[in-house]
Structure formats: structure tokens, C-alpha cells
Amino acid sequence: VNRNSKYLNSIIPIMNEDKPLVSIIIVNYNAGLLLRDCIESIYESNYKNVEIIVVDNDSKDGSHLKCKNLFPNIVLIENKKNLGYCEGNNVGILMAKGKFTVILNPDTKVTDTWLDELLDAYQNIGPGLFQPKILALKDKKRISNRGNMQTILGFGFAQDRGSFENNQSEKIRKINYASGTCFLTSTEIIKKIGLFDPFLFLYHDDLDLGWRAAQIGISSYYIPKSIILHVESYSLQWSSRKFYWLERNRKYCLKTHYSKSTYNKISFNLFLVDALVFFFYLSKGLLGAKIKAELDLKKNKKIIEQRYEELEKNKRISDIEIITSFSDEIFLPENVFGKKIYRIYNNILTSLSKSCKRKLGVS
């Protein structure tokens, strides 16, 4: 430990009812200097009663060790292998001592009042999952995420990604699910919802968590006055591996979260979506990722069925009530699809989504 570090005596957790302890969990996997910048920004923000838990997934770049030397008071957990984003966060959650828990990506930097605003929202609104406004780190005038929404077809997306920040007054509002890039909730709520699903490994983990929360009556919120900066996809970017996880986990969530009755009523539309995804993957030279996703789902049929039974037993809010808030339109990144393909795919998916809702009698 670096005894000369200027952070040696900073942010020592204390018992304070007015300023409750917040456990900030950061899962690291070869994040390099991004991890250092993230932790430094937390230290320099206004809210001081925190514990920072870095869960390292067997990084080879030494970023976690360098940060422990620079920030002696962080809690460092070193996994012997890459457990993935989901299980990595679970390890941190189980070690957390705070009344509140924050999940934070290492490729972020927080602003001065980010945590105060999230906590104020929780105190004023009550139990829920709360995410900040997320701006692009490399271009602070660009929106990265103004709240996550999902469609009945299982696609999740960040609202207004890539648009310009106009600094207009915004209100707190409900969203479908809080971004895994950063969200706050209480330890009590985490216990009610349950931990991240290890099967997902990474991607759609936040969609799954928010969906499970909604099924037991816990809402997610967008808090515009809380602001953080984010470097997107620092690890996999838009790769074959990423498309594999996205597609496998999208279908896993559909199979585990919808009741059999709901799924059967919209199964033909879901088949058409599958065909659309198939042709997209084929056009991008990623057909292997789609096939791998399908084979993996078949291989894990028992796991899917067990998870389905578990979620059905815990469900308190009906599929129909939750689906009512789902978006019909979907954001598709133009850098992946291109403007022309974007319009075609978006129109087809929007039409299929509306058709699903009609079949279920959702207005």
C-alpha cells in the first residue's frame, strides 16, 4: 500500500443516519487507466460516506493492483477467473456493508453531485432502481443514455443515445429499467429482487434485473440532475462475441419472464423476429454468433425451465400490466445498421411489436 497516497485518509466509512453508507461496486476487467479515473472522480465528488468495492475478474493489465496502491481504502476482491459482469457484481453485493448499493462501470467518471441526487430521489420517491443521466465521456454534449426502455420483443435500448444534450429542464420519470452502467438502490431492495442472474454473464443483465423488479412492483427511474460520463463498450465493442451475448440473453429473458400463455400468443411474431435477426446476422457475417446463441439455449433448456418456474412463482404484477409500458419503437445504432437499414428494421420491428400488443389486448 502506498502510504504516501493523498487518498489514504479519504472516504473512511462512518455511521451517519443523515449520510448513510453507500457501497459502490465496480467490476473490473482490464479497464486500464479508466478504472483509476473512475475511482478518482468518486473521491472528488461531494458525497463522502462510501465504500468502494472493486471486484477484479482476473485482469492481466494490473489495473486493479495499481488502483489499490493509489487508493488504499478501496476494498479489492480478486477473482481467480473471469466470472463475468453478473457474478462479479454479485460477489461485490454480498460483501457490501452499505444501506445503499451503487452498481458502476469502470469506464465512467462521476460528477460532483451525482450521488446526492440519486439518494435524494430515493428518499423522495421511495423504493426503486435509480439511474443518472449518462453523457459521452469523449463528447460531453452527446447523450449516451436518458433511461433504458424495452420492447415486447425483448430488445432493450438507451433513450436518445447519440443526440445532443440541450440542457433543458427535465423531470424525474419512470423507465423500463435502470442502466447497468450506473444505478442506485437500497440493500433491502436488492434482497427483494435477487442478485444478478449468473447465466447471463454480461449484456441484458440490467434488463433482466429491471424486469424482475417490475414483476414484484418495484419501478425504475431516470434522474436527470444526477450526471455521469461514460466510455461505451471499452471491452468488446460491436463484435461477434457481443452479438452472441445480446441475442442469447434476449431470448433467454423472453423465455423466462413471460408466462407460457403470453409467450404462446405472440410466438409467431417472435418467430418472424428470429428470421429478421437471422438475416441481419447473415448480412454482417455474424451468422456463427446467431447459431451459437441458439445452440446454447437448447443446451440449457433445464436451466431456462427452472428459472421460468422461479420467476412465475415470485411474479406479483401481470405480463399485460408490465407490457403496457413497453416501447414499440427501438433504437438501433446507425454505426452498426446504417441509416437505410435502420429505417427498414425499425419499421418492421415496430409493426411486429404493435401486432403483439393487439394479440394480447394491450392498448
Coordinates of C-alpha atoms in Angstrom, one line a residue:
V1 CA 0.0 0.0 0.0
N2 CA 1.2 3.5 -0.9
R3 CA 1.5 5.2 2.5
N4 CA 2.1 8.5 0.7
S5 CA -1.1 8.4 -1.2
K6 CA -3.2 11.6 -0.9
Y7 CA -6.2 9.3 -0.7
L8 CA -5.0 7.3 2.3
N9 CA -7.3 9.1 4.8
S10 CA -10.1 9.9 2.3
I11 CA -13.6 8.4 2.4
I12 CA -13.4 6.3 5.5
P13 CA -16.9 4.9 6.0
I14 CA -18.8 6.2 9.1
M15 CA -22.1 5.6 10.7
N16 CA -24.4 8.5 10.0
E17 CA -28.1 8.4 9.6
D18 CA -28.2 11.7 7.6
K19 CA -25.5 10.5 5.3
P20 CA -26.0 6.7 5.0
L21 CA -23.2 4.5 3.9
V22 CA -23.3 3.7 0.2
S23 CA -21.4 0.7 -1.3
I24 CA -20.2 1.4 -4.8
I25 CA -19.4 -1.8 -6.7
I26 CA -17.1 -1.6 -9.7
V27 CA -16.4 -4.8 -11.7
N28 CA -13.1 -4.5 -13.4
Y29 CA -11.7 -6.5 -16.4
N30 CA -8.6 -4.9 -17.9
A31 CA -10.0 -1.4 -17.8
G32 CA -6.6 0.2 -17.6
L33 CA -6.5 3.9 -16.7
L34 CA -10.3 4.1 -17.0
L35 CA -10.6 2.4 -13.6
R36 CA -8.2 4.9 -12.0
D37 CA -10.1 7.8 -13.4
C38 CA -13.4 6.4 -12.3
I39 CA -12.3 5.9 -8.6
E40 CA -10.6 9.3 -8.5
S41 CA -13.8 11.0 -9.7
I42 CA -15.7 9.3 -6.8
Y43 CA -13.2 10.5 -4.3
E44 CA -13.5 14.1 -5.7
S45 CA -17.3 14.1 -5.7
N46 CA -19.3 15.7 -2.8
Y47 CA -20.7 12.6 -1.1
K48 CA -18.1 11.1 1.2
N49 CA -19.7 8.3 3.2
V50 CA -19.0 5.5 0.7
E51 CA -17.1 2.2 0.5
I52 CA -15.6 1.5 -2.9
I53 CA -15.5 -2.2 -3.8
V54 CA -13.5 -3.2 -6.8
V55 CA -14.2 -6.8 -8.0
D56 CA -11.5 -7.8 -10.4
N57 CA -12.2 -10.5 -12.9
D58 CA -8.7 -11.8 -13.3
S59 CA -7.4 -8.8 -15.2
K60 CA -4.0 -9.1 -16.8
D61 CA -3.2 -5.4 -17.1
G62 CA -2.6 -4.9 -13.4
S63 CA -5.1 -2.0 -13.3
H64 CA -6.7 -3.3 -10.0
L65 CA -3.4 -3.5 -8.2
K66 CA -2.3 -0.1 -9.3
C67 CA -5.5 1.4 -8.0
K68 CA -5.2 -0.4 -4.7
N69 CA -1.8 1.2 -4.3
L70 CA -3.1 4.6 -5.3
F71 CA -6.4 4.3 -3.3
P72 CA -5.5 2.3 -0.2
N73 CA -9.0 2.4 1.3
I74 CA -10.8 0.7 -1.6
V75 CA -11.9 -2.9 -0.9
L76 CA -10.3 -5.1 -3.6
I77 CA -11.6 -8.5 -4.4
E78 CA -9.5 -10.6 -6.8
N79 CA -11.4 -13.4 -8.6
K80 CA -9.2 -16.2 -9.8
K81 CA -11.1 -16.3 -13.2
N82 CA -13.4 -14.0 -15.2
L83 CA -16.8 -14.6 -13.5
G84 CA -18.5 -12.1 -15.9
Y85 CA -20.3 -8.9 -15.2
C86 CA -23.2 -10.6 -13.4
E87 CA -21.4 -12.8 -11.0
G88 CA -18.7 -10.2 -10.5
N89 CA -21.3 -7.8 -9.2
N90 CA -22.9 -10.5 -7.1
V91 CA -19.6 -11.0 -5.3
G92 CA -19.4 -7.3 -4.5
I93 CA -23.0 -7.1 -3.4
L94 CA -22.6 -9.9 -0.9
M95 CA -19.5 -8.1 0.5
A96 CA -21.2 -4.7 0.7
K97 CA -21.9 -3.1 4.1
G98 CA -23.9 0.0 2.9
K99 CA -27.5 0.8 3.4
F100 CA -27.5 1.6 -0.3
T101 CA -25.7 -0.1 -3.2
V102 CA -24.5 1.5 -6.5
I103 CA -23.5 -0.6 -9.5
L104 CA -21.0 1.4 -11.5
N105 CA -19.0 0.6 -14.6
P106 CA -15.2 1.2 -14.5
D107 CA -15.3 3.2 -17.8
T108 CA -17.2 6.1 -16.2
K109 CA -16.5 9.4 -14.4
V110 CA -18.9 10.8 -11.9
T111 CA -19.8 14.5 -11.3
D112 CA -19.9 16.4 -8.0
T113 CA -23.5 15.8 -7.0
W114 CA -24.2 12.5 -8.9
L115 CA -24.7 10.5 -5.7
D116 CA -26.6 13.2 -3.7
E117 CA -29.2 13.5 -6.5
L118 CA -29.7 9.7 -6.7
L119 CA -30.1 9.5 -2.9
D120 CA -32.5 12.4 -2.8
A121 CA -34.6 10.8 -5.4
Y122 CA -34.8 7.5 -3.4
Q123 CA -35.7 9.4 -0.3
N124 CA -38.5 11.4 -2.1
I125 CA -39.9 8.6 -4.3
G126 CA -39.3 5.5 -2.2
P127 CA -38.0 2.1 -3.1
G128 CA -36.9 1.6 -6.7
L129 CA -33.9 1.5 -9.1
F130 CA -32.5 4.9 -9.9
Q131 CA -30.2 5.7 -12.8
P132 CA -28.5 9.0 -13.7
K133 CA -28.3 10.9 -17.0
I134 CA -25.3 9.4 -18.8
L135 CA -23.3 11.6 -21.2
A136 CA -20.5 10.5 -23.5
L137 CA -17.1 10.9 -21.9
K138 CA -15.4 11.9 -25.1
D139 CA -18.1 14.4 -26.1
K140 CA -20.0 15.8 -23.2
K141 CA -22.6 17.4 -25.5
R142 CA -23.7 13.9 -26.6
I143 CA -26.3 11.8 -24.8
S144 CA -25.3 8.3 -24.0
N145 CA -28.4 7.3 -22.0
R146 CA -31.5 9.1 -20.8
G147 CA -33.2 6.0 -19.4
N148 CA -33.5 2.4 -20.7
M149 CA -36.6 1.2 -22.4
Q150 CA -37.5 -2.2 -23.8
T151 CA -39.9 -3.7 -26.3
I152 CA -42.2 -6.6 -26.1
L153 CA -39.8 -8.4 -28.5
G154 CA -37.0 -8.4 -25.9
F155 CA -34.8 -5.6 -27.3
G156 CA -33.6 -3.0 -24.8
F157 CA -32.2 0.4 -25.7
A158 CA -30.9 3.7 -24.2
Q159 CA -33.2 6.6 -25.0
D160 CA -31.7 9.4 -27.1
R161 CA -28.3 7.8 -27.5
G162 CA -26.2 10.0 -29.8
S163 CA -28.4 13.0 -29.7
F164 CA -27.2 16.4 -28.5
E165 CA -27.6 17.5 -24.9
N166 CA -29.8 20.7 -24.9
N167 CA -29.6 21.4 -21.1
Q168 CA -33.3 21.9 -21.0
S169 CA -35.1 21.3 -17.7
E170 CA -36.1 17.6 -17.3
K171 CA -38.2 15.9 -14.8
I172 CA -37.7 12.6 -13.0
R173 CA -39.7 9.9 -14.8
K174 CA -40.3 6.2 -14.8
I175 CA -38.4 4.0 -17.3
N176 CA -38.5 0.3 -18.0
Y177 CA -35.2 -0.5 -16.4
A178 CA -32.1 1.3 -15.0
S179 CA -28.9 1.1 -16.9
G180 CA -26.3 -1.3 -15.7
T181 CA -23.7 1.4 -16.4
C182 CA -24.8 3.1 -13.2
F183 CA -27.8 2.7 -10.8
L184 CA -28.6 3.0 -7.2
T185 CA -30.9 1.1 -5.0
S186 CA -31.1 0.0 -1.3
T187 CA -29.7 -3.2 0.0
E188 CA -33.2 -4.1 1.1
I189 CA -34.5 -3.8 -2.5
I190 CA -31.6 -5.9 -3.8
K191 CA -32.6 -8.7 -1.4
K192 CA -36.2 -8.5 -2.6
I193 CA -35.3 -8.5 -6.3
G194 CA -32.5 -11.0 -6.0
L195 CA -28.9 -10.9 -7.4
F196 CA -27.9 -10.6 -11.0
D197 CA -28.6 -13.8 -13.0
P198 CA -25.2 -15.5 -13.4
F199 CA -26.4 -17.3 -16.6
L200 CA -26.5 -14.0 -18.5
F201 CA -22.8 -13.4 -17.8
L202 CA -23.0 -10.0 -19.4
Y203 CA -25.4 -7.9 -21.5
H204 CA -29.2 -7.7 -20.8
D205 CA -28.3 -8.2 -17.2
D206 CA -29.9 -4.8 -16.3
L207 CA -32.9 -5.5 -18.5
D208 CA -33.4 -8.8 -16.6
L209 CA -33.0 -7.1 -13.2
G210 CA -35.4 -4.3 -14.0
W211 CA -37.9 -6.7 -15.4
R212 CA -37.8 -8.9 -12.3
A213 CA -38.2 -5.7 -10.2
A214 CA -41.3 -4.7 -12.2
Q215 CA -42.8 -8.1 -11.7
I216 CA -42.8 -7.6 -7.9
G217 CA -44.0 -4.0 -8.1
I218 CA -40.6 -2.1 -7.9
S219 CA -40.2 0.6 -10.5
S220 CA -37.1 2.1 -12.2
Y221 CA -36.5 5.8 -12.6
Y222 CA -34.4 8.3 -14.6
I223 CA -32.8 11.1 -12.5
P224 CA -31.7 13.9 -14.9
K225 CA -30.0 16.0 -12.2
S226 CA -27.6 13.1 -11.5
I227 CA -25.0 13.1 -14.2
I228 CA -22.1 10.8 -15.1
L229 CA -19.8 10.4 -18.1
H230 CA -19.3 7.1 -19.9
V231 CA -17.0 5.4 -22.4
E232 CA -19.2 2.9 -24.2
S233 CA -18.1 -0.7 -24.8
Y234 CA -14.5 -0.4 -23.8
S235 CA -14.0 -4.2 -23.9
L236 CA -16.0 -6.0 -26.6
Q237 CA -17.4 -3.1 -28.7
W238 CA -19.5 -4.3 -31.6
S239 CA -18.0 -7.7 -32.0
S240 CA -19.2 -11.2 -32.8
R241 CA -19.0 -12.1 -29.1
K242 CA -21.1 -9.2 -28.2
F243 CA -23.8 -10.1 -30.7
Y244 CA -23.8 -13.6 -29.4
W245 CA -24.4 -12.5 -25.8
L246 CA -27.0 -10.0 -26.8
E247 CA -29.1 -12.4 -28.9
R248 CA -28.8 -15.4 -26.5
N249 CA -29.7 -13.3 -23.5
R250 CA -32.6 -11.5 -25.3
K251 CA -34.2 -14.9 -26.0
Y252 CA -33.4 -16.2 -22.5
C253 CA -35.3 -13.3 -21.0
L254 CA -38.3 -13.8 -23.2
K255 CA -38.4 -17.5 -22.3
T256 CA -38.0 -16.9 -18.5
H257 CA -40.1 -13.7 -17.9
Y258 CA -43.2 -14.3 -20.0
S259 CA -45.9 -16.7 -18.8
K260 CA -46.4 -19.7 -21.2
S261 CA -49.8 -18.1 -22.1
T262 CA -48.2 -14.8 -23.1
Y263 CA -45.4 -16.4 -25.0
N264 CA -47.7 -18.7 -27.0
K265 CA -49.9 -15.8 -28.1
I266 CA -47.0 -13.9 -29.6
S267 CA -44.9 -16.9 -30.6
F268 CA -45.5 -16.3 -34.4
N269 CA -44.3 -12.7 -34.1
L270 CA -41.3 -13.8 -32.2
F271 CA -40.5 -16.4 -35.0
L272 CA -40.6 -13.5 -37.5
V273 CA -38.2 -11.5 -35.3
D274 CA -35.9 -14.5 -35.3
A275 CA -36.0 -14.6 -39.1
L276 CA -35.2 -10.9 -39.2
V277 CA -32.3 -11.3 -36.8
F278 CA -31.1 -14.3 -38.8
F279 CA -30.8 -12.2 -42.0
F280 CA -29.2 -9.3 -40.2
Y281 CA -26.5 -11.6 -38.7
L282 CA -26.0 -13.2 -42.1
S283 CA -25.6 -9.7 -43.7
K284 CA -23.0 -8.8 -41.2
G285 CA -21.0 -12.0 -41.4
L286 CA -22.1 -13.0 -37.9
L287 CA -24.3 -16.0 -38.6
G288 CA -22.0 -18.1 -36.4
A289 CA -22.9 -15.9 -33.4
K290 CA -26.6 -16.4 -34.0
I291 CA -26.2 -20.2 -34.4
K292 CA -24.1 -20.4 -31.3
A293 CA -26.7 -18.5 -29.3
E294 CA -29.5 -20.9 -30.5
L295 CA -27.4 -24.0 -29.7
D296 CA -26.6 -22.6 -26.2
L297 CA -30.3 -22.0 -25.4
K298 CA -31.1 -25.6 -26.5
K299 CA -28.3 -27.0 -24.4
N300 CA -29.5 -25.1 -21.3
K301 CA -33.2 -26.0 -21.6
K302 CA -33.4 -27.3 -18.0
I303 CA -31.8 -24.1 -16.6
I304 CA -34.3 -22.0 -18.5
E305 CA -37.3 -24.0 -17.3
Q306 CA -36.1 -23.8 -13.7
R307 CA -35.6 -20.1 -14.0
Y308 CA -39.0 -19.7 -15.5
E309 CA -40.7 -21.6 -12.7
E310 CA -38.9 -19.5 -10.1
L311 CA -39.9 -16.2 -11.7
E312 CA -43.5 -17.3 -12.2
K313 CA -43.8 -18.2 -8.5
N314 CA -42.5 -14.8 -7.5
K315 CA -44.5 -12.7 -10.0
R316 CA -46.9 -10.2 -8.5
I317 CA -47.6 -8.0 -11.5
S318 CA -49.1 -9.5 -14.6
D319 CA -47.3 -9.6 -18.0
I320 CA -50.1 -7.4 -19.5
E321 CA -49.6 -4.6 -16.9
I322 CA -45.9 -4.5 -17.5
I323 CA -46.1 -4.8 -21.3
T324 CA -48.3 -1.7 -21.3
S325 CA -45.3 0.5 -20.5
F326 CA -43.0 -1.2 -23.2
S327 CA -41.9 0.9 -26.2
D328 CA -43.0 0.0 -29.7
E329 CA -40.1 1.7 -31.4
I330 CA -36.5 0.6 -30.8
F331 CA -33.2 2.4 -31.0
L332 CA -30.8 0.7 -33.5
P333 CA -27.2 2.2 -33.6
E334 CA -26.7 3.6 -37.1
N335 CA -23.0 2.8 -36.9
V336 CA -24.0 -0.8 -37.0
F337 CA -27.0 -0.8 -39.2
G338 CA -26.7 2.3 -41.4
K339 CA -29.5 4.9 -41.9
K340 CA -31.4 3.0 -44.6
I341 CA -31.3 -0.4 -42.9
Y342 CA -32.1 1.3 -39.6
R343 CA -35.4 2.7 -41.0
I344 CA -36.4 -0.7 -42.5
Y345 CA -35.6 -2.8 -39.5
N346 CA -37.1 -0.2 -37.1
N347 CA -40.4 -0.1 -39.1
I348 CA -40.7 -3.9 -39.2
L349 CA -39.9 -4.3 -35.5
T350 CA -42.3 -1.5 -34.6
S351 CA -45.1 -3.2 -36.6
L352 CA -44.4 -6.6 -35.0
S353 CA -44.4 -5.0 -31.6
K354 CA -47.8 -3.4 -32.1
S355 CA -49.1 -6.6 -33.5
C356 CA -48.0 -8.5 -30.4
K357 CA -49.8 -6.0 -28.2
R358 CA -53.0 -6.4 -30.2
K359 CA -52.9 -10.1 -29.8
L360 CA -52.6 -9.7 -26.0
G361 CA -55.3 -7.0 -25.8
V362 CA -52.8 -4.3 -24.7
S363 CA -53.9 -0.8 -25.6

